Amino acid sequence: MAATATSVAVPAAIDRKAVIQRYATYVILLGLVVWLSANLINSPSQFFSAGMVGLNLGMLYALIALGYTLVYGIIELINFAHGDLFMLGALFSGFLLTTVMGQEHSDFLGIVLLLVTIVGTMLFCGGINVTLEFVAYRRLRRAPKLAPLITAVGMSFVLQFIGLKWNGSTPKQWPSVLPEGSFGIGEFQVDYSLLAVIGVTVPVLLLLRWVITSTRQGKAMRAVAQDQDAARLMGVNVNRTISFTFLIGGALAGTAGVMYQQVVGTTAYNLGYQLGLIAFVSAVLGGIGNISGAVLGGILIGLIQGFNDGLPYGFGQKWSQSVVFAILILLMVFKPEGLLGRPTTEKV
Amino acid sequence: MSRSAKIFATVAVTGLALSACGGNASGGAPDSSSGGGTLVIGVDLPLQGASKDASESTVNAMQLYLDQIGSKAGKYKVKLKVYDDSTAAKGAWDDATCAKNAQDHVGNTEEVAVMGTYNSGCAQIIAPVLNQDPSGPMLMVSHANTNPGLTKAWEPGEPEKYFPSGSRSYARVIATDDYQGAAGAQFAAKDLGIKNCYVLNDNQTYGQGVGKAFEEEAKKQGIKVLGNQAWDAKQPNYTALFTSIKASKPECVYLAGIFDNNGGQLVKDKVKVLGDNSKVKLLAPDGFSGYPEFDGLAQAQGAYLTFAGLTATTLREEGGPGADLLDAYKKKYGEDPATSYALYGVEALQVILQAIEKSDGTRKSITEQVFSGSGISIPADKSVVGKKLDIDPKTGDVSVLDISVLQVTDKEEKFLKPWPVS
């Protein structure tokens, strides 16, 4: 009898919790729909403009978030230095394109040199990330998780200091070689810069997926992510695979840096901290370790910020961060693994 | 413990005790037997973060001036001790660091006065601590605090709450935001014919203060203030912010804050969404003045700036001690100071040096020279701002209330006109 009572009571408790969660989610979604609809009816052109701004921002967040999620997916390290690596990438790209190559205008040569800059910055950031892994993280791979985390925070300060010396304390303005202006679809305008960001982010995402799912190195990465010792026994060179992961992660930070420098055009030594944090939140929102999740998370956060800052019925810019984190906390309560993440259990 | 270790420990403890006895408990009273002695002036500035370059050039200019005059004030030898009121993590001045610095100023018995701070918010923390110094009050002279409340009634309880001892100990050599914000609004109404304007502030004490002053005067001048909201310095861009502002169709935007707080991006996005500065006028206070990065921006061309004093460019053109110092600075460091406030840092130093010269070398006496009798007066031929400068002994405010209106043209801040202070 006791056994029967227990088996009946547990599902009932689970059901009650699930029902509460479901209704809470419906209430939040309903609130969101009402808010967006009210704004859309009030000012459709402002609504779509804010959406475009948010999408543009979200794509940049997604590019940074990809590097975070990739490293976390393989060695479960929250690489806090990633945001600052992105900042150095933005600085390096400006230095390479504007100072070294002297390109300040949008023309055919500018686009060619931009492609050269992207490759150069990917190599620069990839190289720094591999060096960081070798110098700071490799020896702590089997240490308690707090040790590499604190080391990553320390590396973040080191990179920030380099940025301070390089950029100076005042934000620096750079020219862009991307075509200026926008084109109209109905009542609202789409910036050419958005097309450029999409034109870079989508191929990078597809390439990354192909590398991870279809190449020998990608299989090795997935094997290392699952169980390093087992992968080693199967003949996978774990150190090389992790270095490769950092190389790819760094290259992604470099790509994001170039696009940021071109689209936004302002670099600051502390840029990486703020954007790195937002990108990390994007990765968590989408499900950290999941590549598509990082992109989805980035775009969602960009859209939330765009709508919050630009709509007639929004909280305004000073509440931007609060709104983003409030949404993240709500999601974590109902879906801790993130939007596209899968629930995992602790290995014993 | 071995015999030699005991002897070493005894010598060390005795040495420490003697050095403690030799300390100066009178708050800066120098060794009179040497006919003067050495006094220390604390310099309290944000040396990390966005204001680092501005602070470093201020310290450099002060040290250069001190070297030029032989590091002397009357019979006393003077040296500077630099304190950082910012943190790397925050990248800006920090409340806790300002509070700690205040204790350190009081605790350093050789120190007799403080030059600083750059940020009014930090001064609001330090001033009351220095004022309660048992051997003081200890003098503080700022070159850049423009928040009115530090010396005059502005917010409730101001300025009395900064002087708990009942007597004043804080002075400044720059005009306050109520003059500057008002000048900006009067210029917008009378010269530009603006009928409505949107105010953005950087959410700091300075930005909020000057924004409030602009808003109040704008209303008096018949300008409709469409909104006054903060911009977040850590945002990657402000396109969405200006998209929402665009709906109110402003004729002008007033940026109440500091360029360091992502002002370049703000200006770029203003032009991107609202149009260039001939279409929707852009006005800003001195927080945007003196930055080559701002002046060089294509989107900044045509912007109007007010400056609570005279800019380095104007001072150089006028000649005199300020121009000489600027030339010497360029010769030594290979570039101009990063901010026009560097010369005002030297001006604040001049006030402190004269107070030291007239005093008996103690903190109390130095402060009294500024806040009693006719106060401090720097003659025009010695003042690095090119004009006779008096500090009002009743308030600590400066007599020279220059407000300059500048316009960014051809990547330079060009002096447009002086604005009468009323």
PDB file of C-alpha atoms in Angstrom, chain A residues 154-347:
ATOM      1  CA  GLY A 154      42.901  37.235 -14.701  1.00  0.00           C
ATOM      2  CA  MET A 155      43.581  36.805 -18.422  1.00  0.00           C
ATOM      3  CA  SER A 156      40.651  39.110 -19.096  1.00  0.00           C
ATOM      4  CA  PHE A 157      42.383  41.856 -17.077  1.00  0.00           C
ATOM      5  CA  VAL A 158      45.695  41.215 -18.890  1.00  0.00           C
ATOM      6  CA  LEU A 159      44.034  41.594 -22.309  1.00  0.00           C
ATOM      7  CA  GLN A 160      42.131  44.633 -21.101  1.00  0.00           C
ATOM      8  CA  PHE A 161      45.392  46.240 -19.995  1.00  0.00           C
ATOM      9  CA  ILE A 162      46.909  45.606 -23.438  1.00  0.00           C
ATOM     10  CA  GLY A 163      43.802  47.207 -24.935  1.00  0.00           C
ATOM     11  CA  LEU A 164      44.172  50.215 -22.633  1.00  0.00           C
ATOM     12  CA  LYS A 165      47.772  50.744 -23.705  1.00  0.00           C
ATOM     13  CA  TRP A 166      46.909  50.271 -27.366  1.00  0.00           C
ATOM     14  CA  ASN A 167      43.613  52.140 -27.635  1.00  0.00           C
ATOM     15  CA  GLY A 168      44.087  54.718 -24.865  1.00  0.00           C
ATOM     16  CA  SER A 169      41.442  55.383 -22.269  1.00  0.00           C
ATOM     17  CA  THR A 170      39.186  57.453 -24.514  1.00  0.00           C
ATOM     18  CA  PRO A 171      36.987  55.533 -26.977  1.00  0.00           C
ATOM     19  CA  LYS A 172      38.524  55.619 -30.452  1.00  0.00           C
ATOM     20  CA  GLN A 173      36.536  56.282 -33.626  1.00  0.00           C
ATOM     21  CA  TRP A 174      37.260  54.428 -36.874  1.00  0.00           C
ATOM     22  CA  PRO A 175      36.092  54.919 -40.466  1.00  0.00           C
ATOM     23  CA  SER A 176      34.122  52.132 -42.138  1.00  0.00           C
ATOM     24  CA  VAL A 177      34.643  50.590 -45.570  1.00  0.00           C
ATOM     25  CA  LEU A 178      31.139  49.107 -45.578  1.00  0.00           C
ATOM     26  CA  PRO A 179      28.661  50.957 -47.770  1.00  0.00           C
ATOM     27  CA  GLU A 180      26.727  53.554 -45.784  1.00  0.00           C
ATOM     28  CA  GLY A 181      23.009  54.066 -45.932  1.00  0.00           C
ATOM     29  CA  SER A 182      19.992  51.834 -46.206  1.00  0.00           C
ATOM     30  CA  PHE A 183      17.288  50.652 -48.563  1.00  0.00           C
ATOM     31  CA  GLY A 184      13.557  50.750 -47.976  1.00  0.00           C
ATOM     32  CA  ILE A 185      11.136  47.861 -47.660  1.00  0.00           C
ATOM     33  CA  GLY A 186       7.746  49.462 -47.428  1.00  0.00           C
ATOM     34  CA  GLU A 187       7.891  51.995 -44.617  1.00  0.00           C
ATOM     35  CA  PHE A 188      11.034  50.914 -42.889  1.00  0.00           C
ATOM     36  CA  GLN A 189      14.699  51.044 -43.743  1.00  0.00           C
ATOM     37  CA  VAL A 190      17.251  48.225 -43.689  1.00  0.00           C
ATOM     38  CA  ASP A 191      20.869  49.251 -43.158  1.00  0.00           C
ATOM     39  CA  TYR A 192      23.446  47.852 -45.576  1.00  0.00           C
ATOM     40  CA  SER A 193      25.558  47.101 -42.511  1.00  0.00           C
ATOM     41  CA  LEU A 194      22.923  44.578 -41.394  1.00  0.00           C
ATOM     42  CA  LEU A 195      23.333  42.723 -44.681  1.00  0.00           C
ATOM     43  CA  ALA A 196      27.103  42.722 -44.155  1.00  0.00           C
ATOM     44  CA  VAL A 197      26.749  41.258 -40.671  1.00  0.00           C
ATOM     45  CA  ILE A 198      24.301  38.612 -41.904  1.00  0.00           C
ATOM     46  CA  GLY A 199      26.615  37.964 -44.854  1.00  0.00           C
ATOM     47  CA  VAL A 200      29.420  37.127 -42.436  1.00  0.00           C
ATOM     48  CA  THR A 201      27.539  35.506 -39.542  1.00  0.00           C
ATOM     49  CA  VAL A 202      25.506  32.993 -41.549  1.00  0.00           C
ATOM     50  CA  PRO A 203      28.433  31.523 -43.566  1.00  0.00           C
ATOM     51  CA  VAL A 204      30.553  31.395 -40.397  1.00  0.00           C
ATOM     52  CA  LEU A 205      27.773  29.534 -38.601  1.00  0.00           C
ATOM     53  CA  LEU A 206      27.333  27.083 -41.481  1.00  0.00           C
ATOM     54  CA  LEU A 207      31.089  26.542 -41.750  1.00  0.00           C
ATOM     55  CA  LEU A 208      31.327  25.932 -38.028  1.00  0.00           C
ATOM     56  CA  ARG A 209      28.509  23.403 -38.126  1.00  0.00           C
ATOM     57  CA  TRP A 210      30.172  21.622 -41.035  1.00  0.00           C
ATOM     58  CA  VAL A 211      33.537  21.524 -39.223  1.00  0.00           C
ATOM     59  CA  ILE A 212      31.971  20.099 -36.074  1.00  0.00           C
ATOM     60  CA  THR A 213      29.584  17.601 -37.682  1.00  0.00           C
ATOM     61  CA  SER A 214      31.421  16.470 -40.802  1.00  0.00           C
ATOM     62  CA  THR A 215      35.166  16.681 -40.365  1.00  0.00           C
ATOM     63  CA  ARG A 216      37.607  14.387 -38.591  1.00  0.00           C
ATOM     64  CA  GLN A 217      38.682  17.252 -36.336  1.00  0.00           C
ATOM     65  CA  GLY A 218      35.038  17.970 -35.512  1.00  0.00           C
ATOM     66  CA  LYS A 219      34.481  14.357 -34.505  1.00  0.00           C
ATOM     67  CA  ALA A 220      37.562  14.580 -32.296  1.00  0.00           C
ATOM     68  CA  MET A 221      36.130  17.733 -30.694  1.00  0.00           C
ATOM     69  CA  ARG A 222      32.864  15.991 -29.949  1.00  0.00           C
ATOM     70  CA  ALA A 223      34.704  12.991 -28.535  1.00  0.00           C
ATOM     71  CA  VAL A 224      36.813  15.211 -26.258  1.00  0.00           C
ATOM     72  CA  ALA A 225      33.698  17.063 -25.148  1.00  0.00           C
ATOM     73  CA  GLN A 226      32.074  13.784 -24.150  1.00  0.00           C
ATOM     74  CA  ASP A 227      34.983  12.128 -22.314  1.00  0.00           C
ATOM     75  CA  GLN A 228      38.610  13.236 -22.584  1.00  0.00           C
ATOM     76  CA  ASP A 229      40.077   9.979 -21.227  1.00  0.00           C
ATOM     77  CA  ALA A 230      37.985   7.773 -23.487  1.00  0.00           C
ATOM     78  CA  ALA A 231      38.862   9.980 -26.475  1.00  0.00           C
ATOM     79  CA  ARG A 232      42.549   9.641 -25.618  1.00  0.00           C
ATOM     80  CA  LEU A 233      42.186   5.843 -25.477  1.00  0.00           C
ATOM     81  CA  MET A 234      40.607   5.947 -28.931  1.00  0.00           C
ATOM     82  CA  GLY A 235      43.693   7.690 -30.304  1.00  0.00           C
ATOM     83  CA  VAL A 236      42.454  11.317 -30.235  1.00  0.00           C
ATOM     84  CA  ASN A 237      45.152  13.881 -29.488  1.00  0.00           C
ATOM     85  CA  VAL A 238      43.282  15.745 -26.742  1.00  0.00           C
ATOM     86  CA  ASN A 239      45.735  18.645 -26.394  1.00  0.00           C
ATOM     87  CA  ARG A 240      45.731  19.306 -30.108  1.00  0.00           C
ATOM     88  CA  THR A 241      41.953  19.099 -30.279  1.00  0.00           C
ATOM     89  CA  ILE A 242      41.505  21.574 -27.433  1.00  0.00           C
ATOM     90  CA  SER A 243      44.071  23.923 -29.009  1.00  0.00           C
ATOM     91  CA  PHE A 244      42.129  23.670 -32.275  1.00  0.00           C
ATOM     92  CA  THR A 245      38.947  24.570 -30.411  1.00  0.00           C
ATOM     93  CA  PHE A 246      40.624  27.658 -28.942  1.00  0.00           C
ATOM     94  CA  LEU A 247      41.930  28.538 -32.414  1.00  0.00           C
ATOM     95  CA  ILE A 248      38.410  28.417 -33.845  1.00  0.00           C
ATOM     96  CA  GLY A 249      36.991  30.286 -30.822  1.00  0.00           C
ATOM     97  CA  GLY A 250      39.643  33.001 -31.177  1.00  0.00           C
ATOM     98  CA  ALA A 251      39.010  33.258 -34.921  1.00  0.00           C
ATOM     99  CA  LEU A 252      35.300  33.762 -34.176  1.00  0.00           C
ATOM    100  CA  ALA A 253      36.162  36.530 -31.680  1.00  0.00           C
ATOM    101  CA  GLY A 254      38.347  38.096 -34.385  1.00  0.00           C
ATOM    102  CA  THR A 255      35.518  37.954 -36.936  1.00  0.00           C
ATOM    103  CA  ALA A 256      33.152  39.535 -34.431  1.00  0.00           C
ATOM    104  CA  GLY A 257      35.782  42.207 -33.702  1.00  0.00           C
ATOM    105  CA  VAL A 258      36.140  43.141 -37.378  1.00  0.00           C
ATOM    106  CA  MET A 259      32.396  43.368 -37.901  1.00  0.00           C
ATOM    107  CA  TYR A 260      31.915  45.390 -34.722  1.00  0.00           C
ATOM    108  CA  GLN A 261      34.693  47.787 -35.672  1.00  0.00           C
ATOM    109  CA  GLN A 262      33.177  48.224 -39.123  1.00  0.00           C
ATOM    110  CA  VAL A 263      29.510  48.423 -38.176  1.00  0.00           C
ATOM    111  CA  VAL A 264      29.706  50.355 -34.904  1.00  0.00           C
ATOM    112  CA  GLY A 265      33.033  52.102 -35.525  1.00  0.00           C
ATOM    113  CA  THR A 266      34.004  52.806 -31.912  1.00  0.00           C
ATOM    114  CA  THR A 267      36.574  50.861 -29.937  1.00  0.00           C
ATOM    115  CA  ALA A 268      37.223  51.164 -26.218  1.00  0.00           C
ATOM    116  CA  TYR A 269      39.557  49.205 -23.990  1.00  0.00           C
ATOM    117  CA  ASN A 270      36.636  48.062 -21.793  1.00  0.00           C
ATOM    118  CA  LEU A 271      34.407  47.100 -24.695  1.00  0.00           C
ATOM    119  CA  GLY A 272      35.014  43.396 -24.190  1.00  0.00           C
ATOM    120  CA  TYR A 273      33.764  43.261 -20.637  1.00  0.00           C
ATOM    121  CA  GLN A 274      30.301  44.572 -21.378  1.00  0.00           C
ATOM    122  CA  LEU A 275      29.782  42.869 -24.730  1.00  0.00           C
ATOM    123  CA  GLY A 276      31.427  39.692 -23.476  1.00  0.00           C
ATOM    124  CA  LEU A 277      28.925  39.584 -20.633  1.00  0.00           C
ATOM    125  CA  ILE A 278      26.000  40.107 -23.009  1.00  0.00           C
ATOM    126  CA  ALA A 279      27.382  37.434 -25.346  1.00  0.00           C
ATOM    127  CA  PHE A 280      27.802  35.056 -22.437  1.00  0.00           C
ATOM    128  CA  VAL A 281      24.171  35.687 -21.466  1.00  0.00           C
ATOM    129  CA  SER A 282      23.222  35.025 -25.103  1.00  0.00           C
ATOM    130  CA  ALA A 283      25.050  31.698 -24.996  1.00  0.00           C
ATOM    131  CA  VAL A 284      23.344  30.749 -21.724  1.00  0.00           C
ATOM    132  CA  LEU A 285      19.939  31.890 -23.019  1.00  0.00           C
ATOM    133  CA  GLY A 286      20.289  29.774 -26.127  1.00  0.00           C
ATOM    134  CA  GLY A 287      21.748  26.812 -24.220  1.00  0.00           C
ATOM    135  CA  ILE A 288      25.471  27.025 -23.607  1.00  0.00           C
ATOM    136  CA  GLY A 289      27.423  24.532 -25.659  1.00  0.00           C
ATOM    137  CA  ASN A 290      24.812  24.650 -28.441  1.00  0.00           C
ATOM    138  CA  ILE A 291      25.976  26.562 -31.517  1.00  0.00           C
ATOM    139  CA  SER A 292      22.527  27.315 -32.939  1.00  0.00           C
ATOM    140  CA  GLY A 293      21.435  28.266 -29.416  1.00  0.00           C
ATOM    141  CA  ALA A 294      24.197  30.877 -29.187  1.00  0.00           C
ATOM    142  CA  VAL A 295      22.991  32.501 -32.412  1.00  0.00           C
ATOM    143  CA  LEU A 296      19.352  32.365 -31.311  1.00  0.00           C
ATOM    144  CA  GLY A 297      20.240  33.776 -27.862  1.00  0.00           C
ATOM    145  CA  GLY A 298      22.281  36.601 -29.390  1.00  0.00           C
ATOM    146  CA  ILE A 299      19.542  37.607 -31.802  1.00  0.00           C
ATOM    147  CA  LEU A 300      16.880  37.471 -29.088  1.00  0.00           C
ATOM    148  CA  ILE A 301      18.877  39.662 -26.726  1.00  0.00           C
ATOM    149  CA  GLY A 302      19.630  42.124 -29.522  1.00  0.00           C
ATOM    150  CA  LEU A 303      15.914  42.307 -30.363  1.00  0.00           C
ATOM    151  CA  ILE A 304      14.932  42.727 -26.708  1.00  0.00           C
ATOM    152  CA  GLN A 305      17.403  45.577 -26.336  1.00  0.00           C
ATOM    153  CA  GLY A 306      16.343  47.171 -29.617  1.00  0.00           C
ATOM    154  CA  PHE A 307      12.643  47.068 -28.688  1.00  0.00           C
ATOM    155  CA  ASN A 308      13.208  48.182 -25.106  1.00  0.00           C
ATOM    156  CA  ASP A 309      15.338  51.163 -26.150  1.00  0.00           C
ATOM    157  CA  GLY A 310      13.504  52.210 -29.287  1.00  0.00           C
ATOM    158  CA  LEU A 311       9.781  51.601 -28.777  1.00  0.00           C
ATOM    159  CA  PRO A 312       7.321  54.216 -27.522  1.00  0.00           C
ATOM    160  CA  TYR A 313       6.216  51.937 -24.643  1.00  0.00           C
ATOM    161  CA  GLY A 314       9.601  50.686 -23.487  1.00  0.00           C
ATOM    162  CA  PHE A 315      11.501  50.971 -20.242  1.00  0.00           C
ATOM    163  CA  GLY A 316      14.195  53.070 -21.943  1.00  0.00           C
ATOM    164  CA  GLN A 317      17.885  52.564 -22.344  1.00  0.00           C
ATOM    165  CA  LYS A 318      18.922  52.846 -18.720  1.00  0.00           C
ATOM    166  CA  TRP A 319      16.853  49.707 -17.991  1.00  0.00           C
ATOM    167  CA  SER A 320      18.294  47.774 -20.939  1.00  0.00           C
ATOM    168  CA  GLN A 321      20.599  45.530 -18.926  1.00  0.00           C
ATOM    169  CA  SER A 322      17.989  44.994 -16.213  1.00  0.00           C
ATOM    170  CA  VAL A 323      15.424  43.865 -18.787  1.00  0.00           C
ATOM    171  CA  VAL A 324      17.896  41.441 -20.427  1.00  0.00           C
ATOM    172  CA  PHE A 325      18.908  39.873 -17.132  1.00  0.00           C
ATOM    173  CA  ALA A 326      15.324  39.718 -15.850  1.00  0.00           C
ATOM    174  CA  ILE A 327      14.388  37.703 -18.947  1.00  0.00           C
ATOM    175  CA  LEU A 328      17.418  35.458 -18.478  1.00  0.00           C
ATOM    176  CA  ILE A 329      16.493  34.799 -14.832  1.00  0.00           C
ATOM    177  CA  LEU A 330      12.904  34.007 -15.793  1.00  0.00           C
ATOM    178  CA  LEU A 331      14.077  31.569 -18.434  1.00  0.00           C
ATOM    179  CA  MET A 332      16.564  29.953 -16.066  1.00  0.00           C
ATOM    180  CA  VAL A 333      13.752  29.331 -13.582  1.00  0.00           C
ATOM    181  CA  PHE A 334      11.590  27.565 -16.158  1.00  0.00           C
ATOM    182  CA  LYS A 335      14.223  26.133 -18.515  1.00  0.00           C
ATOM    183  CA  PRO A 336      17.646  26.044 -16.840  1.00  0.00           C
ATOM    184  CA  GLU A 337      19.307  24.357 -19.796  1.00  0.00           C
ATOM    185  CA  GLY A 338      18.501  27.307 -22.127  1.00  0.00           C
ATOM    186  CA  LEU A 339      16.211  27.506 -25.158  1.00  0.00           C
ATOM    187  CA  LEU A 340      17.952  24.890 -27.305  1.00  0.00           C
ATOM    188  CA  GLY A 341      19.977  23.189 -24.589  1.00  0.00           C
ATOM    189  CA  ARG A 342      19.349  19.647 -23.461  1.00  0.00           C
ATOM    190  CA  PRO A 343      18.986  18.755 -19.769  1.00  0.00           C
ATOM    191  CA  THR A 344      22.065  16.903 -18.525  1.00  0.00           C
ATOM    192  CA  THR A 345      22.705  14.946 -15.395  1.00  0.00           C
ATOM    193  CA  GLU A 346      25.894  15.053 -13.374  1.00  0.00           C
ATOM    194  CA  LYS A 347      28.162  12.128 -14.198  1.00  0.00           C
TER     195      LYS A 347
END
